[in-house]
mmCIF file of C-alpha atoms and ligand atoms in Angstrom:
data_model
loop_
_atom_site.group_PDB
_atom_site.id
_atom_site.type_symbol
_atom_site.label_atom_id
_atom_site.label_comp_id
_atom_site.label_asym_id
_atom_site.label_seq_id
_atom_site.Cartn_x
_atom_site.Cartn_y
_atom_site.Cartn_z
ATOM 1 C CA UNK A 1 36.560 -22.077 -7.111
ATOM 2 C CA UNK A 2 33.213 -21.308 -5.533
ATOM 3 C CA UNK A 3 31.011 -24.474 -5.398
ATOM 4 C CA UNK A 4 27.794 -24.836 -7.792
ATOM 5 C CA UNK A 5 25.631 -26.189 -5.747
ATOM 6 C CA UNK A 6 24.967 -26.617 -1.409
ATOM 7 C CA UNK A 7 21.966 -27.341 0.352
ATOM 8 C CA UNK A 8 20.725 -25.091 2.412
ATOM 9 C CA UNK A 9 18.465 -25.998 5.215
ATOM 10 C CA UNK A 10 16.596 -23.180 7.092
ATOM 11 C CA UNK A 11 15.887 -23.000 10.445
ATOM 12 C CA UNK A 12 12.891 -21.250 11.568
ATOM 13 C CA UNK A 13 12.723 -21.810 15.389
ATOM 14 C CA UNK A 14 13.044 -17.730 15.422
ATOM 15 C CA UNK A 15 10.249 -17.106 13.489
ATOM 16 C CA UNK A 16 8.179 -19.265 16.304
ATOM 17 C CA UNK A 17 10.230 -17.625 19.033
ATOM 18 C CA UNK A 18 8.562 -14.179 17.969
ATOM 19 C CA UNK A 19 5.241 -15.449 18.132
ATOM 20 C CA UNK A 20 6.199 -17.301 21.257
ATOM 21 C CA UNK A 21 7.193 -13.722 23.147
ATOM 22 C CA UNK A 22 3.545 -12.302 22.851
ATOM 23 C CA UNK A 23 1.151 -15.338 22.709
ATOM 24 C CA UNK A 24 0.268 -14.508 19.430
ATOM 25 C CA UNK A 25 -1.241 -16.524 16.661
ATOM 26 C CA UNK A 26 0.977 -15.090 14.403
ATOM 27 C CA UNK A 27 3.775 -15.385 12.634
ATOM 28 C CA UNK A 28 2.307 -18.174 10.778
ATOM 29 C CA UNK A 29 5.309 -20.697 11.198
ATOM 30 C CA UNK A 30 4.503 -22.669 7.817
ATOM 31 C CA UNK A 31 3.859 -19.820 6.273
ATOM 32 C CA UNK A 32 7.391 -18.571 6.882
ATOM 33 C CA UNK A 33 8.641 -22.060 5.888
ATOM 34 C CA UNK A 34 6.983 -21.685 1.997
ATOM 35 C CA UNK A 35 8.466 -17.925 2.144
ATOM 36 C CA UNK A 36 11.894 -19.595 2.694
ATOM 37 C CA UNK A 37 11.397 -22.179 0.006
ATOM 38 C CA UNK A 38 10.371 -20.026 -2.417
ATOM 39 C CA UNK A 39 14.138 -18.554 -1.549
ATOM 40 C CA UNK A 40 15.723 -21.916 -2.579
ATOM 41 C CA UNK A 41 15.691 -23.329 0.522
ATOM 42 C CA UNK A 42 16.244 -26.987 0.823
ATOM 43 C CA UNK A 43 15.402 -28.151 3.826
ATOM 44 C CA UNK A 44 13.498 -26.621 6.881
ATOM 45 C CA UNK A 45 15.063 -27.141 10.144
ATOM 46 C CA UNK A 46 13.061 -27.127 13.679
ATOM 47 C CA UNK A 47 14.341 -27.627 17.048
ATOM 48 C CA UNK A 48 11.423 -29.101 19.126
ATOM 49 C CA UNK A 49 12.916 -28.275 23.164
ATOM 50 C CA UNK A 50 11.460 -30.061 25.687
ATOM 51 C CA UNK A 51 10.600 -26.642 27.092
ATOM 52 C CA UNK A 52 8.858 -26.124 24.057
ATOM 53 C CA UNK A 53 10.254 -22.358 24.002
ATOM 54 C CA UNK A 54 9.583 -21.800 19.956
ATOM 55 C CA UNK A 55 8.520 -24.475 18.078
ATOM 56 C CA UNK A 56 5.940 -26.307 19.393
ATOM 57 C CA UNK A 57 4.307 -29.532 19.047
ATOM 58 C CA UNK A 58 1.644 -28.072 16.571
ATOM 59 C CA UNK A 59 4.083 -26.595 14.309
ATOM 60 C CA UNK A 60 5.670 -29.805 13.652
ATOM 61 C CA UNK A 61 2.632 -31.581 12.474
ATOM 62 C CA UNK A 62 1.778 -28.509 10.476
ATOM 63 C CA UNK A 63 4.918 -28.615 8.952
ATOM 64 C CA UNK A 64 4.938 -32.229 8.202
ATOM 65 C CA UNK A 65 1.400 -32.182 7.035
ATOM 66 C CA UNK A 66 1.988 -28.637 4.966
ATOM 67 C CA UNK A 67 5.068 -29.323 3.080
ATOM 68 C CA UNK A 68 3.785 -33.485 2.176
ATOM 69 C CA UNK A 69 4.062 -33.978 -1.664
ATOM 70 C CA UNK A 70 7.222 -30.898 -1.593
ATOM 71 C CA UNK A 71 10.433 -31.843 -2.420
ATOM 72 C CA UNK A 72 11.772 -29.953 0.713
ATOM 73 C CA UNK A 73 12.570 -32.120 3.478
ATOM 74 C CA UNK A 74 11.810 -31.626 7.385
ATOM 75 C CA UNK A 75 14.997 -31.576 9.573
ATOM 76 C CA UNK A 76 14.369 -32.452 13.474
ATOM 77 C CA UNK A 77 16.718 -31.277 15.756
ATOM 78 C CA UNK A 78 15.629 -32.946 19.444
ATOM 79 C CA UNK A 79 16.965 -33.556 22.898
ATOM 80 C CA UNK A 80 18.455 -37.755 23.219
ATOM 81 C CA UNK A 81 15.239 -38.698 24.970
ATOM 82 C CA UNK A 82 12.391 -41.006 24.827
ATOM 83 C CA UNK A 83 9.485 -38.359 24.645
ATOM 84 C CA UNK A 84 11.559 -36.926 21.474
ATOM 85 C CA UNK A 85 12.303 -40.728 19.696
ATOM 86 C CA UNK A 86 8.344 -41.028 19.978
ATOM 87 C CA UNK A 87 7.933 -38.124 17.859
ATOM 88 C CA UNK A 88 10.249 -38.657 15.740
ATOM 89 C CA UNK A 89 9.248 -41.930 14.528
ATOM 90 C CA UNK A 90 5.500 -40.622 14.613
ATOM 91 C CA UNK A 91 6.385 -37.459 12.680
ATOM 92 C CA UNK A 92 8.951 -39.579 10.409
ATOM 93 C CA UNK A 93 10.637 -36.277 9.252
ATOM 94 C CA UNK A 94 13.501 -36.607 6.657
ATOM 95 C CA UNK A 95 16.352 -36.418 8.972
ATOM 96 C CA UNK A 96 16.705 -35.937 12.757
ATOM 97 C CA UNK A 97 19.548 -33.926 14.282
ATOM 98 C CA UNK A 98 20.532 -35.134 17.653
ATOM 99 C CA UNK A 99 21.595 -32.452 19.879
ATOM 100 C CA UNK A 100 23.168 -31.853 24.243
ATOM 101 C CA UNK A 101 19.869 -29.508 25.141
ATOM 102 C CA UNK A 102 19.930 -27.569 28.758
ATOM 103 C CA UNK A 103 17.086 -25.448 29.858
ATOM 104 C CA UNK A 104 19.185 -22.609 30.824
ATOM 105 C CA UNK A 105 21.098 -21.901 27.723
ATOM 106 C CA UNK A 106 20.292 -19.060 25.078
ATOM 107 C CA UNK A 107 21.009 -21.793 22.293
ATOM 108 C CA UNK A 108 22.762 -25.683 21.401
ATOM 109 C CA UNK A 109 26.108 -24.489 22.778
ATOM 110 C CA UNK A 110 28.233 -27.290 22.271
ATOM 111 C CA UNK A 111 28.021 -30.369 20.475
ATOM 112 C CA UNK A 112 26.698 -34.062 22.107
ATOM 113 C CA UNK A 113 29.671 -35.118 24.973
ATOM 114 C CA UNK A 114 30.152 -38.426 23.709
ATOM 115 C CA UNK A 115 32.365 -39.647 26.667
ATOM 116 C CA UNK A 116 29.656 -40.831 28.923
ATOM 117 C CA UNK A 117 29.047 -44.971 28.057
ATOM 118 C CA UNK A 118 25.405 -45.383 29.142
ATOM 119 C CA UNK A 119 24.172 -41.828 27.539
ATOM 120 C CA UNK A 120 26.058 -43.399 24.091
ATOM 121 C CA UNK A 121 23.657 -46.375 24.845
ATOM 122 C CA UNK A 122 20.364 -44.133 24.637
ATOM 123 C CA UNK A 123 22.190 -42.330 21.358
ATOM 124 C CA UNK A 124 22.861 -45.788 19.719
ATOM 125 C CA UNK A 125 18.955 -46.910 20.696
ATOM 126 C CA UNK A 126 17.980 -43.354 19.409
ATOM 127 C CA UNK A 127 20.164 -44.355 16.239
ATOM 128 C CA UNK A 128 19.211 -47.593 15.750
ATOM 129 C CA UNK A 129 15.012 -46.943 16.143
ATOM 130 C CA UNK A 130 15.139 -44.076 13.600
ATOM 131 C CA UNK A 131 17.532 -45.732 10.949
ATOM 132 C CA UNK A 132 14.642 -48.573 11.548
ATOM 133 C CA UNK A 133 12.216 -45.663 10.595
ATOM 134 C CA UNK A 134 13.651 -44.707 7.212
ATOM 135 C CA UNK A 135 15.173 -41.417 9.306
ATOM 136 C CA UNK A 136 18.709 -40.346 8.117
ATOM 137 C CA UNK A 137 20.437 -39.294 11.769
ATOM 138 C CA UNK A 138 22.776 -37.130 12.269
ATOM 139 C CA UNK A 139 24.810 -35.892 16.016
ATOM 140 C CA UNK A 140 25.974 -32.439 16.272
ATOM 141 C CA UNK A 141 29.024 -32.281 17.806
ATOM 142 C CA UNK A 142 32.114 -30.497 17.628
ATOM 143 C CA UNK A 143 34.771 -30.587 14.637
ATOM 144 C CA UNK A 144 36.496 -33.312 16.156
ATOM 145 C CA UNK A 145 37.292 -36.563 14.134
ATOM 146 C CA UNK A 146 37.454 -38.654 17.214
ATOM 147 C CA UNK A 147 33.507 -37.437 17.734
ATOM 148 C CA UNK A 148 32.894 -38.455 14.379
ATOM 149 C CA UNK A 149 34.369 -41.939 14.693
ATOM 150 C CA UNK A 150 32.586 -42.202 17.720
ATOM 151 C CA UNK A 151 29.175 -41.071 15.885
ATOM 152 C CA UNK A 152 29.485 -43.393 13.282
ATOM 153 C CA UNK A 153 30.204 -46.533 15.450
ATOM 154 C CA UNK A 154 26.692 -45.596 17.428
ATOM 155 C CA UNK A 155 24.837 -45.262 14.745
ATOM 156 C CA UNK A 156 24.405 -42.379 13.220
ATOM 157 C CA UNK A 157 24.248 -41.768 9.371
ATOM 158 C CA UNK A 158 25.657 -38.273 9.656
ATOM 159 C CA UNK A 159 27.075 -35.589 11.360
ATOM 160 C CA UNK A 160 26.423 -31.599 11.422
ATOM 161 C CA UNK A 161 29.863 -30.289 12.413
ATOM 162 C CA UNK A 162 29.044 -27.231 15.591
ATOM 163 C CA UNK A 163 30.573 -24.165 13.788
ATOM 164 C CA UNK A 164 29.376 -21.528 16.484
ATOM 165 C CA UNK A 165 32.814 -20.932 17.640
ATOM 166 C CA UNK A 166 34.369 -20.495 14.667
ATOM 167 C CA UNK A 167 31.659 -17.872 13.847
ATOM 168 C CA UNK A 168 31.830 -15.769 16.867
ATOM 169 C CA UNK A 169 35.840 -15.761 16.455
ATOM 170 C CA UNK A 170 34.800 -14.556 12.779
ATOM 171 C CA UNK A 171 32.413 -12.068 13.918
ATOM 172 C CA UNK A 172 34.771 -11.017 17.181
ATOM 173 C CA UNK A 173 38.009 -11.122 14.418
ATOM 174 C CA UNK A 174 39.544 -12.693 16.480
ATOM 175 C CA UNK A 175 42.617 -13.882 14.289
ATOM 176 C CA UNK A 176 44.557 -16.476 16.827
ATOM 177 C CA UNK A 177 40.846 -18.369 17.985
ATOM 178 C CA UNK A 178 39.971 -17.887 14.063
ATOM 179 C CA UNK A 179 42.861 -19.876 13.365
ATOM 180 C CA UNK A 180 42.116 -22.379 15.804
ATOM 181 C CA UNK A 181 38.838 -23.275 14.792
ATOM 182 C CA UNK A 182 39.492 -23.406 10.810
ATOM 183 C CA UNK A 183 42.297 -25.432 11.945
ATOM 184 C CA UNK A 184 39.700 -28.183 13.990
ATOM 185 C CA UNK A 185 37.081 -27.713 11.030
ATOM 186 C CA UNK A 186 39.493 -28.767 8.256
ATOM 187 C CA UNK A 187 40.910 -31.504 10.432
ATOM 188 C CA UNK A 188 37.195 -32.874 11.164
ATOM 189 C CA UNK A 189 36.500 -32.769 7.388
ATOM 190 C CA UNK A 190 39.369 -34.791 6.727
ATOM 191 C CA UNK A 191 37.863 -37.769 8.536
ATOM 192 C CA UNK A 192 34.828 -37.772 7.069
ATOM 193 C CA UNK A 193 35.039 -39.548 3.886
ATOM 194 C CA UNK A 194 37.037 -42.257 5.569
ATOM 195 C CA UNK A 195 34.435 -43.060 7.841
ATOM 196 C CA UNK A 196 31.401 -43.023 5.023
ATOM 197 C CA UNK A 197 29.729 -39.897 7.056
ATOM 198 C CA UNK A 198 27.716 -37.258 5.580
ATOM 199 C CA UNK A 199 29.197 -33.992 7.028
ATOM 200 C CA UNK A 200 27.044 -31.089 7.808
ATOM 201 C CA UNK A 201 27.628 -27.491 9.248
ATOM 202 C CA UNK A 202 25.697 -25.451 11.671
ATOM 203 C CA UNK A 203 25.594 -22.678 14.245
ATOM 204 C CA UNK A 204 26.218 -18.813 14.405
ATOM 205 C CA UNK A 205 26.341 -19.246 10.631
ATOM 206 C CA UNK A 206 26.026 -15.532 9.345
ATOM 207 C CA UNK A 207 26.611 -13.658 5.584
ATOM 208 C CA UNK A 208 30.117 -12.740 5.900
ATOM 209 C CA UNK A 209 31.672 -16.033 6.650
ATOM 210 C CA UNK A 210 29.030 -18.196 4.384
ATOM 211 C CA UNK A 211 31.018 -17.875 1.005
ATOM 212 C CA UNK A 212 34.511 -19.046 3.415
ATOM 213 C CA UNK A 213 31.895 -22.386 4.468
ATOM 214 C CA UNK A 214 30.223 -22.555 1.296
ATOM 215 C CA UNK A 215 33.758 -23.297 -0.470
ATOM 216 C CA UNK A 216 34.955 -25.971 1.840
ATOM 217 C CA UNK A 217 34.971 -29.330 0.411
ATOM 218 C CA UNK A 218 32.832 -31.773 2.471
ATOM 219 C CA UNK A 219 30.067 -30.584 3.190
ATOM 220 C CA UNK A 220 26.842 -31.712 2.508
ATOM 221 C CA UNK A 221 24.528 -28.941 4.242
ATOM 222 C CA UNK A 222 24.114 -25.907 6.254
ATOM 223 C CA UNK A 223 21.465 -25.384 8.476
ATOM 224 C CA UNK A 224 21.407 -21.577 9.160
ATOM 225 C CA UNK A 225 18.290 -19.812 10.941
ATOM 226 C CA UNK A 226 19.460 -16.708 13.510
ATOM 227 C CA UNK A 227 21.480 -14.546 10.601
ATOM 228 C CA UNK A 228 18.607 -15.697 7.961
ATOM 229 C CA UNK A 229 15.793 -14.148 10.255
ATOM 230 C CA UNK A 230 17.784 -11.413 11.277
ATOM 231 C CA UNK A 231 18.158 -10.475 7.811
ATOM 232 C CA UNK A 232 14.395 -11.459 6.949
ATOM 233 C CA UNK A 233 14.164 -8.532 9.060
ATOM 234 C CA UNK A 234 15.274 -5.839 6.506
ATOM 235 C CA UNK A 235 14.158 -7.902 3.221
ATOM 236 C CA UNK A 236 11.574 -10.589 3.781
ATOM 237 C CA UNK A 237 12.271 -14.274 4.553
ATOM 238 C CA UNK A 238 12.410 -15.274 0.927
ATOM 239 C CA UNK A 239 15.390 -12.540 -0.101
ATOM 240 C CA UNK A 240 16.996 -13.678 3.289
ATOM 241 C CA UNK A 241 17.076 -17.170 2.229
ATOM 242 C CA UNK A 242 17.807 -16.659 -1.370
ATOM 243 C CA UNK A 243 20.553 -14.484 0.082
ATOM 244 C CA UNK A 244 22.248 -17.038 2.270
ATOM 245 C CA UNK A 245 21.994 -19.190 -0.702
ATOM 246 C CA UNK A 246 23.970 -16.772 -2.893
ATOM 247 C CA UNK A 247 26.832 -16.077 0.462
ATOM 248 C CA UNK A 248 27.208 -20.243 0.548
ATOM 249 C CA UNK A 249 27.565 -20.274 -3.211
ATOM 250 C CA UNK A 250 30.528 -16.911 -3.200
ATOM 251 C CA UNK A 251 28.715 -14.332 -3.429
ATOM 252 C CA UNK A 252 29.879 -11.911 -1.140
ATOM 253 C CA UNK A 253 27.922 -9.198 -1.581
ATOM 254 C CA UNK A 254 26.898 -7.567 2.051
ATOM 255 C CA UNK A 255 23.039 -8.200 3.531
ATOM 256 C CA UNK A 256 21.264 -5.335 4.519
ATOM 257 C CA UNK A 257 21.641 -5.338 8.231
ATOM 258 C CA UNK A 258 25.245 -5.289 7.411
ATOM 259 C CA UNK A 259 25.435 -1.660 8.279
ATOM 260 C CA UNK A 260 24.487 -2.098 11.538
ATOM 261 C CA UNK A 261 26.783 -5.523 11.456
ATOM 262 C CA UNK A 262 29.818 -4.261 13.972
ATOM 263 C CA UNK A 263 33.419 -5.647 11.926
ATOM 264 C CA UNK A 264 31.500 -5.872 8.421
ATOM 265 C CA UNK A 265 33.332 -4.827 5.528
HETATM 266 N N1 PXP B 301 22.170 -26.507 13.842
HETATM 267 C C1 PXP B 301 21.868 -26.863 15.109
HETATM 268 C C2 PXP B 301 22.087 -28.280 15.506
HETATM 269 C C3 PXP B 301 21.319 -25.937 16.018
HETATM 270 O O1 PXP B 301 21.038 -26.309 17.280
HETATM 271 C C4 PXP B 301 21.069 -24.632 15.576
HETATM 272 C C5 PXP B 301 20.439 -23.640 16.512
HETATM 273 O O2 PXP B 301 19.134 -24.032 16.787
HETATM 274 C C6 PXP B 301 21.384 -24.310 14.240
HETATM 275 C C7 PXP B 301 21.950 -25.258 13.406
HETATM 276 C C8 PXP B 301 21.154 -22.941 13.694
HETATM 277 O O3 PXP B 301 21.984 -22.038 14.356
HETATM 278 P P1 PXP B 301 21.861 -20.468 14.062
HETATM 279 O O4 PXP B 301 20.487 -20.071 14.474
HETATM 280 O O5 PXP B 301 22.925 -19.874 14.911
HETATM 281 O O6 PXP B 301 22.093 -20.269 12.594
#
């Protein structure tokens, strides 16, 4: 039965990124945040890099400042460091979303490696000042319920679960890695109402597999923003959103990039 409701939380670092390649004052990033509210979105999601390659530090306060007194709440995805904490608890958006960040990769491409004792010491400090904050933190890491155990013991109020490689196998079809990776997600979301965690989903998140997610039991939130802009691209951030919306909540219906989406049906 397709769900009634999910929260959708959109992440805009593209929009930013496009502005970014030409040193332009344009595309307005909070403008492009109200576009995708007025879609239904939920939440807003920025990743602030330390190389500050899209979103920069200007675009969070404008975001903060622009969407005060909205029901739609700021999520801050940031590197496990002290420069990031310090905005954090200055910015004081709704949520942050810890995540591993190296300068050379494309995108997040794996979730935190929670095996290293003194980095879980900075996580737990990270944890512990934002909690202190009123800040609901979450770790990305992988679908793996020994992750999520270990999130929960350092702190952290939440996980988003890394779906990027169960997209790409969805996107690749890819049946035997498919299977694989539904296999890990379904095991992860078994653990989480045992250990009290709210259970988010993100990464590589596109149209086609959004109704599969959207009907999974256990999760709280997506936060989707490559497909969503991609799509924005075609039909305007607010049908993109409203869209994605519609995928999470069954509706299959194809966006209209699709055509140009290789393995679309
Ligand atoms: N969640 C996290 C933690 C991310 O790092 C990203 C990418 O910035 C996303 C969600 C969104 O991923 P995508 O752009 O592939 O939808």
């Amino acid at each position: 039965m397709a769900a009634t409701t999910v929260r959708l939380g959109v992440n805009i670092d593209h929009v930013a990124t496009l502005r970014q390649l030409r040193d332009t004052p344009y595309p307005d990033v909070l403008a492009a945040a109200r576009e995708c509210i007025a879609g239904g979105a939920d939440q807003i999601t920025i990743h602030l890099r330390e190389d500050r390659r899209h979103i920069n530090d200007g675009d969070v306060a404008a975001l903060k400042a622009g969407l005060k007194g909205t029901s739609v709440d700021i999520n801050l995805e940031m590197a496990a460091t002290e420069e990031m904490l310090a905005i954090a608890l200055k910015t004081r958006p709704h949520s942050i979303c810890v995540v591993p960040e190296k300068r050379e990769e494309r995108t997040t491409e794996g979730g935190l490696d929670l095996s290293n004792s003194k980095r879980n010491e900075l996580l737990a400090h990270i944890a512990s000042e934002a909690r202190k904050a009123g800040i609901v933190v979450s770790f990305f890491i992988e679908p793996d319920a020994r992750d999520m155990e270990i999130s929960k013991k350092l702190g952290a109020t939440a996980v988003e679960l890394h779906t990027g490689a169960l997209c790409i196998a969805h996107q690749k079809n890819q049946a035997s890695a498919l299977e694989v990776e539904w296999k890990r997600l379904h095991g992860a979301l078994g653990a989480g109402p045992m250990l009290n965690l709210m259970v988010n989903a993100g990464h590589g998140i596109d149209y086609r597999i959004a109704p599969e997610l959207g009907r999974l039991k256990g999760i709280v939130e997506y936060n989707i923003g490559h497909a969503i802009v991609c799509e924005a691209v075609f039909c305007g951030l607010r049908e993109a959103t409203r869209k994605m919306k519609a995928a999470l909540l069954g509706d299959s219906a194809a966006p209209s990039g699709a055509a140009a989406h290789k393995g679309a049906t």
